[in-house]
Amino acid sequence: MELFLMTLTTGVMVGGIYALVALGWVLIYKCSGVLNLAMGELTIIGAYVSYTFHSVGIPFVPAVLLTLMVGIVLGILTERIFLDKLIGEPILAVIMVTVGLSFFLKGLVGYIWQNDTRVFTPPVFSIKPISVGFLQISPVYLWSFILSIVLLIIFVCFFKYTRWGLSMQATADDETAALSLGVSARFVYAAAWAIAFMSAGVGGALLGNINGINVSVGYLGLLVLPAVVLGGLNSVPGAIVGGILIGLLQNFSGTYLDQYFPGGVKEIVPFAFMAVFLLFKPYGLWGWERIERV
Amino acid sequence: MSSVWLPCGDYHQDYAEDQGWWQTRFIKGKMILLLLAVFVGIPLFAGEYWMSVGTMVGYTAMGALGVQLLIGYSGLLTLGHAAFIAVGAYTSTMLILQFPWPQSLLDSGLAYPISIVVAGIVAGLWSVLFGLPSVKVKGFYLILTTMAAQFITVDFILTQYISQIGGRGQAFSLPPGTIKIGPWVVDNERSVYYLMAILLTLMVIVLANLLRSKPGRAWVAIRDNDIAAETLGINIVWYKLLAFFVAGFMAGIAGAFWVCNTAALSPEHFQWFLSLWLVGVILIGGVGSIQGAIFGSIFMVVVMELLQMVALPVAEYFPSILMDFAYIKDMAFGLAICAFLIYEPNGLAYRWWQAKNYFNLWPFSY
């Protein structure tokens, strides 16, 4: 029973980080229709950038804020250089540009940081577990969860109440109508990419605190894809629920299935589950069901 | 449909003629010259090094043909093709190493040819298994299920279980002399190159024939609009799964061929990178044409070799470049994909087609 509760809390907390990254993904898709396969690389860039800031002596929270700044710049650059020219192109072209982008970013990250495993030193969070009732929670998870929930709330509020967020929502809803009302679509696309880079960056920084930074952080970033598919590609609440579900699934399979299928069952189960899930609900939990006409 | 320029006054009389292999004598001569160049010219004049580059091109093209069939002709987006190549490679290797072959088959050198065919069939069926969701989902969702195929097959089943057979850990190696077809032992660059050329030619012929017959037309109809195709009476479930089977079969053969090139096998050869690489190859070559897959393979492999050649002299002054070469290669590949998609979305095959048209009319522009 204790093991069950431990797994449950860890799953929800890691899932919070996935939800944050998934939110960035969904924003891009909703606003500009780009299906982004470079999410793993975005995450790993965030992890290394925050590590670099942290290693020159900047405390963790300002380092994360600086990472957010870098994310804004990188997001706008990426959108301007690579994706701006592809508006209105077929879906395969847009997806594959993000694949090209992921290769480019992967090479860049390797070139700059050599893909070594780096650990935040001194450790940002203490190793001593915090007791809540009879549960032992490691502070890394707790603080990561709190930070990602705070950021999630900030992002959702931004989306709902600010002028920029509303113009993004309008573009996501109906691009032509938004354009006729004076919303700059190019600005909205750039903003969506900036937010995606930011959320992936913070997600990467938090994930990097859990197990150290190396290529596997990029793989964890890739887990966002099953998360958004579970939630439905174009639903913000779906992304959050999907992220938490993937976190739970991953941790429960790690705890309970690993003894039957030794090896990396934890990494595989989200993808396997998603493949089966799509057979029954092809549009995820809250995705728009597209009615096709000839 | 056919983009062939006929000599003035020459008309096709019926459908069969329109779909014929050799429509003009020029085309026939050209193709024979091409075959001669591949089978005689390159082995005669190219050294060991360029022959191995040719083998690499052929292997890439074998994989890319399957991806071309799925993405370019049937509109089924796939990002997990390396999984099926891996299944083929492992099936073939396990058959050769573990299967109790009767001595007579071993002596007559039939073990490897049989294992190639079995590898193709197993990879094809495995591909159909992961193609099943395509009945209901498409587009991005299908990309994710094929990605699932990649991670489940290579990172889990092959790495964690199949590689552990025999307790050797990661890699399998084939003892020299095991790979022979009849009396012909495939063990040096030249023989591997010939095997590649034979297999690739066979594959191109089979695929081209499939594409100009009923399944090919059904695939193209499904790609263009699957609901319309269904109303035309095309069984889209059957044809989608058939596309997966054929693509998987080709991938399996490519994998079984790869074994004889490396004589060793480990899951690292079949990471997600390879799947993405193959899709990149057909994008650069041109989506929706067989030449495209081959142009793309030639372009990518040769450009990467040239990059390496440039890197070596530069490395004398900047030794760090050699260390970072893998990363530079990744960056170059990513930029190449992006640049092609943005500036040349029809790929190399379109340029080739334009050049052909230009010279058909040359020197009279009308």
XYZ file of C-alpha atoms in Angstrom:
660
model
C 0.000 0.000 0.000
C 2.811 2.366 0.892
C 4.587 1.438 -2.309
C 1.419 2.158 -4.229
C 1.029 5.614 -2.692
C 4.699 6.397 -3.246
C 4.422 5.470 -6.883
C 1.237 7.481 -7.176
C 2.753 10.674 -5.782
C 5.976 10.344 -7.764
C 3.974 9.685 -10.910
C 1.783 12.731 -10.415
C 4.778 14.925 -9.681
C 6.839 13.836 -12.676
C 3.635 14.056 -14.685
C 3.386 17.719 -13.703
C 6.654 18.390 -15.524
C 5.442 16.502 -18.586
C 2.231 18.514 -18.467
C 4.241 21.734 -18.541
C 6.205 20.650 -21.613
C 3.072 19.254 -23.249
C 1.387 22.619 -22.819
C 4.101 24.225 -24.937
C 3.580 21.600 -27.601
C -0.177 22.067 -27.710
C 0.181 25.847 -27.918
C 2.281 25.587 -31.060
C -0.135 23.144 -32.604
C -3.215 25.161 -31.753
C -1.845 28.451 -33.003
C 0.054 27.492 -36.100
C -0.859 23.881 -36.853
C 2.770 22.770 -36.550
C 3.252 19.243 -35.200
C 6.538 19.566 -33.439
C 8.774 16.498 -33.231
C 11.739 18.451 -31.882
C 10.339 18.617 -28.354
C 13.018 16.295 -26.956
C 15.750 18.591 -28.198
C 13.984 21.665 -26.850
C 13.901 20.003 -23.448
C 17.554 19.045 -23.524
C 18.582 22.549 -24.566
C 16.696 23.944 -21.592
C 18.417 21.489 -19.291
C 21.911 22.344 -20.521
C 21.312 26.082 -20.609
C 20.053 26.184 -17.047
C 22.938 23.939 -16.010
C 25.394 26.357 -17.605
C 23.911 29.320 -15.779
C 23.859 27.364 -12.547
C 27.445 26.224 -12.914
C 28.752 29.797 -13.165
C 27.295 30.455 -9.753
C 23.837 31.823 -10.405
C 21.257 30.366 -7.977
C 18.722 27.985 -9.398
C 15.629 30.195 -9.608
C 17.361 33.128 -11.371
C 19.054 30.533 -13.601
C 15.638 29.210 -14.590
C 14.458 32.752 -15.270
C 17.497 33.333 -17.496
C 16.698 30.055 -19.231
C 13.250 31.458 -19.931
C 14.854 34.510 -21.548
C 17.109 32.331 -23.704
C 14.029 30.277 -24.589
C 12.189 33.363 -25.835
C 15.092 34.358 -28.056
C 15.628 30.850 -29.418
C 11.909 30.347 -30.021
C 11.549 33.549 -32.018
C 14.711 32.789 -33.995
C 13.547 29.257 -34.772
C 10.165 30.444 -35.927
C 11.601 33.197 -38.076
C 14.335 31.145 -39.684
C 12.698 27.776 -40.215
C 8.933 27.813 -39.872
C 7.851 31.208 -41.079
C 8.262 30.193 -44.702
C 6.219 27.047 -44.340
C 2.830 28.510 -43.480
C 0.246 26.768 -45.624
C 2.539 23.951 -46.771
C 1.390 20.306 -46.508
C 1.473 18.680 -43.093
C 4.320 16.302 -43.944
C 6.595 19.186 -44.928
C 5.944 20.991 -41.656
C 6.474 17.869 -39.549
C 9.670 17.051 -41.355
C 11.054 20.540 -40.905
C 10.735 19.989 -37.188
C 12.570 16.691 -37.650
C 15.316 18.529 -39.495
C 15.301 21.048 -36.698
C 15.657 18.295 -34.127
C 18.717 16.922 -35.929
C 20.201 20.389 -36.114
C 19.562 21.134 -32.457
C 20.813 17.715 -31.403
C 24.044 18.306 -33.290
C 24.329 21.776 -31.824
C 23.805 20.537 -28.274
C 26.380 17.807 -28.817
C 28.821 20.297 -30.273
C 28.494 22.723 -27.400
C 28.061 20.414 -24.416
C 29.566 17.118 -25.724
C 26.560 15.117 -24.458
C 28.328 14.261 -21.214
C 26.242 13.558 -18.177
C 26.220 16.668 -16.046
C 24.897 16.979 -12.533
C 23.861 20.214 -10.875
C 26.581 20.975 -8.321
C 25.994 21.951 -5.625
C 22.696 20.050 -5.616
C 19.772 22.400 -5.927
C 17.448 20.413 -3.740
C 18.449 18.542 -0.608
C 18.516 14.779 -0.777
C 16.782 14.311 2.556
C 13.202 13.202 1.928
C 10.336 15.189 3.334
C 7.726 13.258 5.310
C 4.121 14.040 4.570
C 2.054 11.821 6.843
C 3.636 8.408 6.342
C 4.802 9.264 2.828
C 8.435 9.989 2.067
C 8.740 12.460 -0.791
C 12.025 13.508 -2.231
C 12.231 17.332 -2.318
C 13.281 17.340 -5.982
C 9.931 15.940 -6.976
C 7.965 18.137 -4.645
C 9.595 21.398 -5.705
C 9.540 20.428 -9.377
C 5.863 19.738 -9.089
C 5.154 23.016 -7.297
C 7.228 25.006 -9.772
C 5.615 23.391 -12.782
C 2.119 23.893 -11.350
C 2.892 27.574 -10.753
C 4.177 27.985 -14.286
C 1.198 26.086 -15.672
C -1.152 28.466 -13.888
C 0.824 31.466 -15.154
C 0.687 30.177 -18.716
C -3.017 29.425 -18.565
C -3.742 32.860 -17.093
C -1.598 34.472 -19.759
C -3.572 32.586 -22.361
C -6.916 33.556 -20.871
C -6.586 37.128 -19.624
C -3.831 39.045 -21.405
C -4.148 40.771 -24.752
C -1.391 38.677 -26.317
C -2.841 35.459 -24.980
C -6.271 36.344 -26.279
C -4.884 37.108 -29.719
C -3.191 33.695 -29.666
C -6.479 32.089 -28.756
C -8.199 33.924 -31.562
C -5.628 32.762 -34.074
C -5.963 29.204 -32.861
C -9.707 29.437 -33.252
C -9.959 30.954 -36.706
C -6.897 32.325 -38.381
C -8.677 34.289 -41.107
C -11.073 35.960 -38.708
C -8.225 36.864 -36.371
C -6.229 38.348 -39.236
C -9.194 40.481 -40.301
C -9.464 41.801 -36.744
C -5.911 43.038 -36.834
C -4.131 40.202 -35.025
C -0.637 39.693 -36.390
C -0.369 36.007 -37.158
C 3.406 36.163 -37.437
C 3.602 37.609 -33.958
C 1.346 34.880 -32.618
C 3.415 32.106 -34.188
C 6.602 33.587 -32.790
C 4.991 33.883 -29.368
C 3.817 30.266 -29.493
C 7.318 29.058 -30.275
C 8.772 31.256 -27.570
C 6.358 29.765 -25.038
C 7.146 26.254 -26.209
C 10.857 26.844 -25.817
C 10.233 28.358 -22.400
C 8.085 25.539 -21.086
C 10.395 22.892 -22.508
C 13.336 24.738 -21.030
C 11.911 24.767 -17.527
C 10.806 21.158 -17.942
C 14.320 20.235 -18.976
C 15.867 22.066 -16.058
C 13.573 20.237 -13.631
C 14.048 16.827 -15.244
C 17.776 17.404 -15.247
C 17.634 17.865 -11.487
C 16.079 14.455 -11.009
C 18.549 12.219 -12.789
C 21.310 14.462 -14.079
C 21.482 15.866 -17.586
C 22.312 13.684 -20.544
C 20.702 12.432 -23.723
C 17.991 10.651 -21.763
C 16.453 14.015 -20.830
C 15.729 14.372 -24.527
C 13.998 11.013 -24.441
C 11.868 12.159 -21.508
C 10.988 15.221 -23.537
C 9.817 12.912 -26.299
C 7.343 11.379 -23.828
C 5.379 14.559 -24.299
C 4.149 13.169 -27.602
C 2.148 10.299 -26.050
C 0.930 12.798 -23.465
C -0.533 15.173 -26.016
C -1.995 12.335 -28.026
C -3.723 10.950 -24.950
C -5.207 14.337 -24.187
C -6.096 15.108 -27.764
C -3.801 17.249 -29.849
C -5.564 20.558 -29.464
C -6.758 20.669 -25.900
C -4.917 22.523 -23.149
C -6.616 20.667 -20.264
C -6.017 17.499 -22.278
C -2.289 18.208 -22.345
C -2.205 18.639 -18.575
C -4.220 15.508 -17.854
C -2.261 13.584 -20.503
C 1.053 14.641 -18.983
C 0.025 13.505 -15.523
C -1.390 10.239 -16.890
C 1.867 9.512 -18.699
C 3.814 10.230 -15.530
C 1.594 7.830 -13.590
C 1.754 5.163 -16.271
C 5.512 5.369 -16.434
C 6.010 5.102 -12.711
C 3.455 2.366 -12.137
C 4.900 0.243 -14.919
C 8.366 0.868 -13.497
C 7.235 -0.314 -10.084
C 4.981 -3.211 -10.948
C 5.917 -4.486 -14.410
C 9.672 -4.316 -14.171
C 9.888 -7.631 -12.328
C 8.064 -9.438 -15.118
C 9.753 -7.699 -18.041
C 13.209 -6.662 -16.876
C 14.923 -3.904 -18.792
C 13.523 -0.600 -19.833
C 9.811 -1.367 -19.635
C 9.312 2.027 -18.018
C 10.388 3.841 -21.162
C 8.329 1.729 -23.522
C 4.968 1.479 -21.803
C 3.777 5.043 -22.582
C 4.326 4.460 -26.291
C 2.827 0.987 -26.289
C -0.180 2.165 -24.323
C -0.685 5.054 -26.699
C -0.544 2.825 -29.773
C -3.279 0.607 -28.348
C -5.261 3.562 -27.030
C -5.409 5.141 -30.476
C -7.124 2.030 -31.817
C -10.067 2.769 -29.538
C -10.057 6.560 -29.389
C -8.379 7.878 -32.517
C -8.658 11.513 -31.433
C -7.465 11.177 -27.862
C -9.590 12.147 -24.895
C -10.625 15.689 -25.870
C -9.268 16.163 -29.358
C -11.423 17.648 -32.095
C -12.992 14.902 -34.121
C -12.388 15.943 -37.633
C -15.296 15.159 -39.919
C -13.913 14.469 -43.334
C -15.734 15.151 -46.523
C -14.767 14.185 -49.997
C -0.034 10.025 -66.389
C 3.063 9.028 -68.105
C 5.510 11.830 -68.431
C 7.344 10.284 -71.340
C 7.980 12.403 -74.404
C 7.225 10.402 -77.491
C 8.781 11.071 -80.869
C 6.595 13.194 -83.122
C 3.801 11.235 -84.741
C 4.093 8.318 -82.339
C 0.957 7.644 -80.327
C -0.021 5.075 -77.782
C -2.769 2.877 -79.109
C -3.951 1.222 -75.907
C -3.558 1.282 -72.169
C -0.999 -1.495 -72.049
C 1.266 0.470 -74.346
C 0.840 3.519 -72.202
C 2.045 1.601 -69.178
C 4.840 -0.230 -70.972
C 8.318 -0.603 -69.558
C 10.223 0.417 -72.653
C 8.255 3.153 -74.318
C 10.901 4.358 -76.693
C 14.131 2.899 -77.916
C 15.985 5.734 -76.225
C 14.633 4.780 -72.823
C 15.544 1.153 -73.388
C 19.077 2.096 -74.351
C 19.367 4.421 -71.385
C 18.257 1.805 -68.893
C 20.585 -0.806 -70.357
C 23.436 1.679 -70.117
C 22.514 2.359 -66.505
C 22.494 -1.339 -65.659
C 25.826 -1.758 -67.402
C 27.254 1.128 -65.435
C 26.040 -0.327 -62.154
C 27.060 -3.926 -62.804
C 30.194 -3.471 -64.902
C 31.353 0.137 -64.876
C 31.497 0.867 -61.179
C 33.111 -2.449 -60.140
C 35.644 -2.042 -62.951
C 36.747 1.506 -62.278
C 35.895 2.300 -58.675
C 38.262 1.368 -55.903
C 37.369 -0.521 -52.752
C 36.448 2.692 -50.985
C 33.979 3.983 -53.536
C 32.535 0.504 -53.887
C 31.766 0.506 -50.167
C 30.179 3.922 -50.605
C 28.090 2.382 -53.381
C 27.036 -0.400 -51.028
C 26.014 2.173 -48.474
C 23.976 4.018 -51.100
C 22.278 0.769 -52.071
C 21.424 -0.121 -48.496
C 19.973 3.335 -47.886
C 18.003 3.099 -51.109
C 16.570 -0.313 -50.149
C 15.247 1.140 -46.931
C 14.128 4.346 -48.594
C 12.114 2.474 -51.229
C 9.878 1.064 -48.506
C 9.503 4.498 -46.928
C 8.750 5.935 -50.346
C 6.031 3.345 -50.854
C 4.465 4.179 -47.497
C 4.827 7.961 -47.467
C 5.138 8.864 -51.101
C 2.634 6.485 -52.646
C 0.195 5.490 -49.901
C 0.284 8.619 -47.748
C 0.980 6.592 -44.603
C 3.437 8.628 -42.574
C 6.018 6.430 -40.899
C 8.876 7.235 -38.583
C 9.709 3.709 -37.496
C 11.105 2.036 -40.554
C 14.409 1.177 -38.915
C 12.489 -1.227 -36.673
C 11.540 -3.383 -39.641
C 15.059 -3.288 -41.059
C 16.228 -4.430 -37.648
C 13.683 -7.246 -37.567
C 14.950 -8.435 -40.945
C 18.571 -8.255 -39.906
C 17.964 -10.104 -36.652
C 15.757 -12.751 -38.245
C 18.383 -13.508 -40.822
C 21.220 -13.602 -38.304
C 19.345 -15.726 -35.799
C 18.367 -18.152 -38.534
C 21.944 -18.500 -39.712
C 23.401 -18.796 -36.232
C 20.774 -20.747 -34.322
C 18.632 -22.711 -36.730
C 19.572 -26.407 -37.045
C 20.123 -26.426 -40.779
C 20.403 -29.807 -42.511
C 23.988 -30.289 -43.645
C 22.953 -30.607 -47.290
C 21.436 -27.120 -47.278
C 24.528 -25.680 -45.643
C 26.785 -27.348 -48.169
C 24.812 -26.116 -51.123
C 24.828 -22.607 -49.651
C 21.073 -22.160 -49.414
C 20.956 -21.091 -45.770
C 21.529 -17.386 -46.412
C 19.154 -17.035 -49.386
C 16.392 -18.783 -47.433
C 17.058 -16.593 -44.420
C 16.754 -13.477 -46.606
C 13.297 -14.516 -47.754
C 12.180 -15.496 -44.247
C 13.563 -12.203 -42.919
C 11.497 -10.321 -45.471
C 8.324 -12.181 -44.549
C 8.821 -11.818 -40.793
C 9.601 -8.112 -41.108
C 6.585 -7.679 -43.361
C 4.246 -9.325 -40.854
C 5.758 -7.321 -37.999
C 5.165 -4.195 -40.050
C 1.527 -5.175 -40.653
C 1.074 -5.589 -36.901
C 2.102 -1.979 -36.333
C 0.260 -0.876 -39.421
C -3.044 -2.012 -37.914
C -3.760 1.371 -36.274
C -3.532 2.943 -39.726
C -6.998 1.569 -40.336
C -8.353 4.141 -37.926
C -5.793 6.865 -37.557
C -3.738 8.894 -39.953
C -1.362 11.802 -40.170
C 0.373 12.696 -36.971
C -1.319 9.937 -34.968
C 0.091 7.377 -37.372
C 3.550 8.877 -36.941
C 3.228 8.214 -33.232
C 2.176 4.584 -33.634
C 5.105 3.932 -35.963
C 7.368 5.628 -33.443
C 5.953 3.206 -30.904
C 6.983 0.385 -33.257
C 10.499 1.758 -33.278
C 10.873 2.004 -29.513
C 9.120 -1.251 -28.718
C 11.023 -3.263 -31.302
C 14.536 -1.895 -31.165
C 14.932 -0.350 -27.741
C 12.998 -2.991 -25.877
C 12.615 -6.367 -27.566
C 15.854 -6.446 -29.532
C 18.077 -4.718 -26.991
C 16.753 -6.307 -23.842
C 15.858 -9.796 -24.996
C 17.089 -10.908 -28.404
C 20.567 -9.474 -27.887
C 20.905 -11.469 -24.676
C 20.518 -14.815 -26.444
C 23.753 -16.720 -26.150
C 24.855 -14.504 -23.282
C 27.157 -12.396 -25.408
C 25.609 -9.115 -24.381
C 25.240 -6.652 -27.180
C 26.539 -7.686 -30.573
C 26.230 -10.785 -32.720
C 28.958 -11.570 -35.160
C 28.831 -13.912 -38.086
C 31.866 -16.150 -38.617
C 33.502 -15.548 -42.013
C 32.293 -17.830 -44.752
C 28.810 -18.326 -43.289
C 27.246 -15.987 -45.785
C 27.224 -17.701 -49.100
C 24.734 -18.031 -51.873
C 25.210 -21.342 -53.595
C 28.945 -21.627 -54.188
C 29.378 -17.826 -54.082
C 30.874 -16.634 -50.810
C 29.962 -13.044 -50.003
C 32.941 -11.814 -48.056
C 34.660 -8.854 -49.722
C 33.642 -5.391 -50.867
C 33.165 -6.487 -54.437
C 30.824 -9.374 -53.726
C 28.808 -7.327 -51.221
C 28.473 -4.647 -53.854
C 27.221 -7.149 -56.409
C 24.712 -8.610 -53.979
C 23.475 -5.087 -53.241
C 23.155 -4.288 -56.943
C 21.196 -7.474 -57.632
C 18.831 -7.021 -54.687
C 18.260 -3.340 -55.376
C 17.529 -3.957 -59.058
C 15.064 -6.703 -58.163
C 13.369 -4.458 -55.620
C 13.060 -1.551 -58.015
C 11.577 -3.825 -60.671
C 9.085 -5.373 -58.260
C 8.067 -2.039 -56.801
C 7.732 -0.357 -60.193
C 5.592 -3.240 -61.408
C 3.399 -3.108 -58.320
C 2.978 0.618 -58.736
C 1.824 0.428 -62.323
C -0.703 -2.306 -61.613
C -3.851 -2.484 -59.509
C -2.294 -2.182 -56.019
C -0.267 0.835 -57.100
C -3.303 2.660 -58.413
C -5.195 1.791 -55.243
C -2.346 3.150 -53.079
C -2.215 6.413 -54.981
C -5.991 6.754 -54.692
C -5.791 6.196 -50.947
C -3.018 8.746 -50.655
C -4.947 11.388 -52.533
C -8.205 10.910 -50.681
C -8.955 7.774 -48.747
C -12.670 8.378 -48.382
C -13.062 8.923 -52.102
C -11.003 5.788 -52.679
C -13.349 3.828 -50.448
C -16.390 5.010 -52.393
C -14.682 3.810 -55.551
C -14.768 0.314 -54.133
C -11.162 0.078 -53.044
C -10.745 -2.019 -49.921
C -8.646 0.529 -48.071
C -7.919 -1.669 -45.059
C -6.492 -4.401 -47.244
C -4.445 -2.055 -49.394
C -3.075 -0.065 -46.469
C -1.960 -3.269 -44.787
C -0.566 -4.508 -48.092
C 1.490 -1.333 -48.334
C 2.820 -1.972 -44.849
C 3.597 -5.574 -45.738
C 5.468 -4.722 -48.924
C 7.402 -1.914 -47.239
C 8.239 -4.186 -44.311
C 9.271 -6.983 -46.655
C 11.698 -4.675 -48.431
C 13.005 -3.395 -45.126
C 13.542 -6.979 -43.990
C 15.551 -7.772 -47.096
C 17.578 -4.607 -46.620
C 18.289 -5.697 -43.060
C 19.268 -9.212 -44.098
C 21.583 -7.684 -46.674
C 23.118 -5.345 -44.101
C 24.262 -8.366 -42.109
C 26.629 -9.464 -44.831
C 28.130 -6.001 -45.093
C 29.014 -5.621 -41.437
C 29.216 -9.279 -40.392
C 28.166 -8.012 -36.978
C 24.909 -6.875 -35.562
C 23.886 -4.701 -32.673
C 20.771 -2.642 -31.941
C 22.822 0.522 -32.278
C 22.645 0.238 -36.054
C 18.888 0.604 -36.006
C 18.158 3.516 -33.725
C 15.420 6.062 -34.353
C 18.046 8.091 -36.156
C 17.940 5.643 -39.061
C 14.162 5.957 -39.419
C 14.398 9.723 -39.537
C 17.339 9.521 -41.881
C 15.338 7.413 -44.350
C 12.433 9.854 -44.344
C 14.923 12.676 -44.858
C 16.374 10.790 -47.805
C 13.064 10.577 -49.633
C 12.234 14.191 -48.841
C 15.504 15.326 -50.368
C 15.169 12.962 -53.289
C 11.540 13.768 -53.928
C 8.369 12.331 -52.454
C 6.343 10.076 -54.693
C 8.891 8.754 -57.147
C 11.148 5.733 -57.188
C 14.008 7.725 -58.653
C 13.554 10.093 -55.747
C 14.471 7.399 -53.225
C 17.603 6.567 -55.182
C 18.640 10.160 -55.860
C 18.143 10.961 -52.217
C 20.302 8.042 -51.102
C 23.072 8.971 -53.510
C 22.934 12.602 -52.463
C 22.906 11.984 -48.733
C 25.567 9.273 -48.621
C 27.902 10.988 -51.053
C 27.520 14.383 -49.405
C 28.298 12.877 -46.030
C 31.403 11.178 -47.461
C 32.496 14.456 -49.043
C 31.957 16.239 -45.737
C 34.220 13.686 -44.131
C 36.827 14.226 -46.843
C 36.742 17.954 -46.250
C 36.884 17.462 -42.504
C 40.113 15.429 -42.630
C 42.423 18.147 -44.024
C 40.723 20.817 -41.931
C 41.274 18.654 -38.866
C 45.026 19.112 -39.202
C 44.566 22.707 -38.151
C 41.570 22.261 -35.861
C 41.880 18.801 -34.310
C 38.643 19.265 -32.395
C 36.635 19.004 -35.617
C 37.336 15.310 -35.938
C 36.002 14.673 -32.469
C 32.914 16.686 -33.110
C 32.355 15.317 -36.573
C 29.308 13.256 -35.606
C 27.637 16.393 -34.296
C 28.534 18.438 -37.351
C 27.096 15.644 -39.479
C 23.823 15.816 -37.547
C 23.680 19.557 -37.972
C 24.410 19.340 -41.687
C 21.744 16.696 -42.193
C 19.159 18.705 -40.269
C 19.935 21.867 -42.182
C 19.819 19.956 -45.479
C 16.325 18.654 -44.712
C 15.090 22.090 -43.693
C 16.670 23.803 -46.696
C 15.231 21.284 -49.135
C 11.761 21.541 -47.640
C 11.801 25.324 -47.679
C 13.515 26.036 -50.974
C 13.155 22.852 -53.019
C 10.032 21.062 -51.759
C 9.773 18.805 -54.801
C 13.187 17.308 -54.253
C 15.898 16.246 -56.626
C 13.576 14.075 -58.724
C 11.699 17.181 -59.850
C 14.915 18.855 -60.999
C 15.804 15.669 -62.852
C 12.424 15.690 -64.549
C 12.875 19.340 -65.514
C 16.302 18.672 -66.941
C 14.950 15.757 -68.963
C 12.156 17.876 -70.367
C 14.574 20.618 -71.252
C 16.809 18.296 -73.181
C 13.900 16.589 -74.882
C 13.132 19.828 -76.635
C 16.645 21.113 -76.852
C 17.770 23.069 -78.893
C 14.265 24.145 -79.894
C 12.479 25.574 -76.918
C 8.990 25.032 -78.328
